Short mmCIF file of C-alpha atoms in Angstrom, two decimals:
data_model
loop_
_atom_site.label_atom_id
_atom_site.label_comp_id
_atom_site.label_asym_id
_atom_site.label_seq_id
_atom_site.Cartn_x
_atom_site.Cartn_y
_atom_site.Cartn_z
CA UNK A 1 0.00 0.00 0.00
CA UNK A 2 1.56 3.60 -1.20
CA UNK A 3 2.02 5.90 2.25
CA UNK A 4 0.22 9.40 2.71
CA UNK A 5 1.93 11.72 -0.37
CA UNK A 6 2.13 15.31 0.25
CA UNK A 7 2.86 17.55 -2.38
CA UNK A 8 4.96 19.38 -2.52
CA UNK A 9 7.77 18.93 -0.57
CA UNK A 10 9.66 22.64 -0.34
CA UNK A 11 7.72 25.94 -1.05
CA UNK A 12 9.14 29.66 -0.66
CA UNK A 13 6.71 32.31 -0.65
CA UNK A 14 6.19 35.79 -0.01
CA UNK A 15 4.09 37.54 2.91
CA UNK A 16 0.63 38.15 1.94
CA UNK A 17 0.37 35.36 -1.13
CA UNK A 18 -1.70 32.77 -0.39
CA UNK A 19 -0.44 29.03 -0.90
CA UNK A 20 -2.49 25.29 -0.89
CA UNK A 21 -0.92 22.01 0.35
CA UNK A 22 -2.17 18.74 -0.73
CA UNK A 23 -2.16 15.51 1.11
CA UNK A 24 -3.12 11.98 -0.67
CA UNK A 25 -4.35 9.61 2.19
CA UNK A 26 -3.57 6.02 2.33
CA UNK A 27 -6.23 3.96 0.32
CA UNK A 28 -9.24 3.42 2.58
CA UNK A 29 -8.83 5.73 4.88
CA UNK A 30 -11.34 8.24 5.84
CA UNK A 31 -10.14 10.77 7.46
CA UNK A 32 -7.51 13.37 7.17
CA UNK A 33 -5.52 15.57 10.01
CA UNK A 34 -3.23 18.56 9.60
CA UNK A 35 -0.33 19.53 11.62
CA UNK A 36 1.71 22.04 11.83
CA UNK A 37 5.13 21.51 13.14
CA UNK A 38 7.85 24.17 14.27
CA UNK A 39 10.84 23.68 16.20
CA UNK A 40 9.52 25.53 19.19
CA UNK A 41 5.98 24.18 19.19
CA UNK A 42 5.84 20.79 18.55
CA UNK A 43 2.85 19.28 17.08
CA UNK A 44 0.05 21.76 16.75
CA UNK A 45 -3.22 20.15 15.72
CA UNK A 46 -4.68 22.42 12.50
CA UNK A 47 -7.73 20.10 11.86
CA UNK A 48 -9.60 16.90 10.90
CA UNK A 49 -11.85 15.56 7.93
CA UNK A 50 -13.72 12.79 7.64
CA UNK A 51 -15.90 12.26 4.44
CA UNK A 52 -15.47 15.54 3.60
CA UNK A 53 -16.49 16.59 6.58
CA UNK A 54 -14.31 19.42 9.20
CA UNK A 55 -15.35 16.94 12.23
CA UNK A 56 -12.28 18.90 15.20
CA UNK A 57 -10.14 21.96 14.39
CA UNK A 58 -7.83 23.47 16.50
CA UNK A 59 -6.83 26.88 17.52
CA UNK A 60 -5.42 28.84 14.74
CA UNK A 61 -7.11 31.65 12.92
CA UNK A 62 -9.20 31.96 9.80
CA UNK A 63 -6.22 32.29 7.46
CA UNK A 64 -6.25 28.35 7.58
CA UNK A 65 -8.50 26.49 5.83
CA UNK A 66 -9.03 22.70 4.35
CA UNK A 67 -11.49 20.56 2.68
CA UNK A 68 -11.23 17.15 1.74
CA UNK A 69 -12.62 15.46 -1.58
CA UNK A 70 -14.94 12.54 -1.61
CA UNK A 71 -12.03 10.14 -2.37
CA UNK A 72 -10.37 11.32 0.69
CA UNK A 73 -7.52 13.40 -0.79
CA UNK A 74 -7.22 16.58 1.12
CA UNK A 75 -6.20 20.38 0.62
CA UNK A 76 -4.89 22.92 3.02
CA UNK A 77 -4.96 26.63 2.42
CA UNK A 78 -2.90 29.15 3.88
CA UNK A 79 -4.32 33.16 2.86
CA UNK A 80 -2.36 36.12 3.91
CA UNK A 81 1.04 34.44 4.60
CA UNK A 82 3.05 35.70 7.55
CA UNK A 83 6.34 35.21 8.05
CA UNK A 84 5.29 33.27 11.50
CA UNK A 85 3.70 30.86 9.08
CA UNK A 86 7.24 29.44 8.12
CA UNK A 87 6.78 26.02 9.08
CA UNK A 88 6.56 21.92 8.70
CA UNK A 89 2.79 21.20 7.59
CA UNK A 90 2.19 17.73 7.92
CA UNK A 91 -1.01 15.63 7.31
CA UNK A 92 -2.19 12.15 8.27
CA UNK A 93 -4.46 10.09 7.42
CA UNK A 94 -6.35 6.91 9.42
CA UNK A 95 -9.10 4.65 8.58
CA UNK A 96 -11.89 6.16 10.78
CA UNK A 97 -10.55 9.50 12.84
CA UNK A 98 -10.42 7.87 15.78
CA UNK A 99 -7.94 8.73 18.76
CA UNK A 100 -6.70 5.23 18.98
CA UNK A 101 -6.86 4.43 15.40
CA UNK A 102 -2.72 4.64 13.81
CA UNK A 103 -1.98 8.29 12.15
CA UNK A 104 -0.01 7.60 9.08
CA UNK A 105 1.70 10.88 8.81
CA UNK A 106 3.13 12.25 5.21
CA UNK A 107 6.84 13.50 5.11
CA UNK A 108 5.06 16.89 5.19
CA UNK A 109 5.62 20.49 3.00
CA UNK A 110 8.50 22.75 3.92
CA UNK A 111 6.62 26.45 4.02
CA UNK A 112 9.10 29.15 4.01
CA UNK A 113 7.72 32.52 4.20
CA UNK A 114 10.00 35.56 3.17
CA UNK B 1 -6.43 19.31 32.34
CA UNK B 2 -6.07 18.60 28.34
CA UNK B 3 -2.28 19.08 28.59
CA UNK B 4 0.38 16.17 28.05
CA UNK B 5 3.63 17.23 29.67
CA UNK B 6 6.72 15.17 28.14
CA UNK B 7 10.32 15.66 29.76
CA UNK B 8 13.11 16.13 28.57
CA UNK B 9 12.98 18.19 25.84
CA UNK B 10 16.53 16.44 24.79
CA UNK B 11 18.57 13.95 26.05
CA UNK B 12 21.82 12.31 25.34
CA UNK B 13 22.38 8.52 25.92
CA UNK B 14 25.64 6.39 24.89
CA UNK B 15 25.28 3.40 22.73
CA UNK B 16 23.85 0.69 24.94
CA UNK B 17 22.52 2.74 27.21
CA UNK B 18 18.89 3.48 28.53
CA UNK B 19 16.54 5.70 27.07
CA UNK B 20 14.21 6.99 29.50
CA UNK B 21 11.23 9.87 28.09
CA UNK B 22 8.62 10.68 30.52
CA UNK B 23 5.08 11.99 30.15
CA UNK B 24 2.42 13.20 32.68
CA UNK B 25 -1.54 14.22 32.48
CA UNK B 26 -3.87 15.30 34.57
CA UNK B 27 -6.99 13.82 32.91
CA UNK B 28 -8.60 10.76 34.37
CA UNK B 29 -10.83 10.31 31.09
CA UNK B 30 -7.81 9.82 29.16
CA UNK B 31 -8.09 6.06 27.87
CA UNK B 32 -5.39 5.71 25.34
CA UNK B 33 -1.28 6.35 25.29
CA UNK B 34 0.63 5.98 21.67
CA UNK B 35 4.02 6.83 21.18
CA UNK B 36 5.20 8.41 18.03
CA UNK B 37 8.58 8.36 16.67
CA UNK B 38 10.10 11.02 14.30
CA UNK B 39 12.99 10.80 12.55
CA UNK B 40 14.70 14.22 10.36
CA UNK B 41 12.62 14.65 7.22
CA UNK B 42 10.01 11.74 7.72
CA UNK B 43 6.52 12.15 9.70
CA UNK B 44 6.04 10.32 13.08
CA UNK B 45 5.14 6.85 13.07
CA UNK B 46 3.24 5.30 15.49
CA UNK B 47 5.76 3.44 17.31
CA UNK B 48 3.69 1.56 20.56
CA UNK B 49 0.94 2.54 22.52
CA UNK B 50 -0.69 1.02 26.02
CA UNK B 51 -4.09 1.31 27.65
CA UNK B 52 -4.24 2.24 31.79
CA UNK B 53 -5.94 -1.40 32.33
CA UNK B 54 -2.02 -2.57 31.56
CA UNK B 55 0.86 -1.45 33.59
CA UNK B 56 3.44 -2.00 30.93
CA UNK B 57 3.79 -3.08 27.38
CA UNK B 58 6.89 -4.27 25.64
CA UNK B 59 8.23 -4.57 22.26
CA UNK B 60 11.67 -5.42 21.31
CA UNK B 61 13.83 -3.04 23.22
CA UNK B 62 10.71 -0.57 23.65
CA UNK B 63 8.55 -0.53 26.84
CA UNK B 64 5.77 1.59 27.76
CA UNK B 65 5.58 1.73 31.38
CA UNK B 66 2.03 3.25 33.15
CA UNK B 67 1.72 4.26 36.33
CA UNK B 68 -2.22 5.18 36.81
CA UNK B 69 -2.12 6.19 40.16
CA UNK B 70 0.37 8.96 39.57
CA UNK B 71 -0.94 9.58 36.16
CA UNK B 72 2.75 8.97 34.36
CA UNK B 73 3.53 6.95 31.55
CA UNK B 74 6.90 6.68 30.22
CA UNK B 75 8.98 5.57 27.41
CA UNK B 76 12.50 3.09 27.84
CA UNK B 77 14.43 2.14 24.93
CA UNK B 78 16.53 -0.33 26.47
CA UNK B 79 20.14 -1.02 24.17
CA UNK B 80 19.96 2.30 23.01
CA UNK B 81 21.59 2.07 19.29
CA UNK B 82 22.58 5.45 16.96
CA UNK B 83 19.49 4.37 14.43
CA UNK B 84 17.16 5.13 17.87
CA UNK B 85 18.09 8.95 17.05
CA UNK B 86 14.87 10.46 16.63
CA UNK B 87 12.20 12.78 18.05
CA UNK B 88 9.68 11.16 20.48
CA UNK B 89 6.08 12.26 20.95
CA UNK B 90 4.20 10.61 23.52
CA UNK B 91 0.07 11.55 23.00
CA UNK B 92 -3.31 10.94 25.31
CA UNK B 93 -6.99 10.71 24.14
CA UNK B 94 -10.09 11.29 25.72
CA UNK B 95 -12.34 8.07 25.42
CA UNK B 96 -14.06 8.13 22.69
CA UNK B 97 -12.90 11.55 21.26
CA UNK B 98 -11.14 12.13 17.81
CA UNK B 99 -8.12 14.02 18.47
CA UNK B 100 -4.52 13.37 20.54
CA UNK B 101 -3.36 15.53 23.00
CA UNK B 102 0.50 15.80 22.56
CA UNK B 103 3.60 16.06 24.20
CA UNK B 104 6.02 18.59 23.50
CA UNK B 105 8.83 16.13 22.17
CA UNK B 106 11.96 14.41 22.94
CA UNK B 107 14.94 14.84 20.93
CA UNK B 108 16.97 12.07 21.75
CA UNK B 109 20.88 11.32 20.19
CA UNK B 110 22.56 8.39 20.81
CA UNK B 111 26.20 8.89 20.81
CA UNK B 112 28.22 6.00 19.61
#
């Protein structure tokens, strides 16, 4: 079975563009998560879809938005970059949502924001 | 009360050695303990987890060890080898909820 494929890998942008991250689940799962990962924050939970479905988001503002396609394959969109944006976004995917079903997490996007 | 505390936030062993990562919540309702492991440029990977109704659960040279009364779980990586260099995130959820509560992260290096 292929892994969870995020694409793409690096991305540079400027503050103020907007940029969208995608995230190809594992086949047969449902649901989707976002992360975002910096070196001082750990793992900060962006949100969750399930059949297309935002089911738990976390605490970040507006600017951050997903949906998720009815065969599971997610986007993430970022409007307004700020430079406090720079991060590692990584998504995961798992057969139902559930807290004690396995994450499979992508190798995640690089965001650099100049 | 939703907080997962993890300590250290680095830590050294030698080759051989024992790991030790420890974690601490204050929620009874938590029903569920994974451990992820991170290595540089991959995504965590679920690497064990352990239910409170078990004290401690082992796999190879990894053990989860859970103490409910005190409301601690840790991590040992007995043998600690250089390929064990990774960033560990220990992770709690709420029965029959939908997200993890995480740790902060260990970065652990084995020197050889």
């Amino acid at each position: 079975k292929a892994g969870v494929t995020q694409t793409p890998r690096y991305l540079i942008k400027t503050r103020g563009q907007q940029v969208t991250l995608s995230c190809s689940p594992i086949s047969g799962h449902r649901s989707v998560s976002w992360y975002q990962q910096t070196p001082g924050q750990g793992l900060q939970f962006l949100f969750e879809y399930f059949s297309e479905t935002q089911r738990n988001k976390g605490n970040f503002p507006g600017r951050f938005s997903g949906r998720q396609f009815s065969n599971s394959r997610s986007e993430m969109n970022v409007s307004t970059l700020e430079l406090g944006d720079s991060a590692l976004y990584l998504c995961a995917s798992s057969l139902d949502g559930r807290g004690n079903s396995p994450l499979h997490f992508g190798n995640g996007t690089r965001l650099t924001v100049t | 009360q939703q907080q997962v505390k993890q300590s250290p936030q680095s830590l050294i062993v030698q080759k051989g050695g024992i790991s030790i990562i420890n974690c601490a919540y204050e929620n009874t309702a938590f029903d569920y303990f994974p451990w992820y492991q991170q290595f540089p440029g991959k995504g965590p990977a679920l690497l064990i987890a352990i239910r409170p109704d078990v004290s401690e659960k082992k796999e190879g040279r990894f053990t989860i060890s859970f103490n409910k009364s005190a409301k601690q779980f840790s991590l040992h990586i007995m043998d600690s080898q250089p390929g064990d260099s990774a960033t560990y995130f220990c992770a709690a959820v709420l029965g029959g909820n939908y997200q993890l509560i995480w740790g902060a992260g260990t970065k652990l290096i084995i020197k050889p």
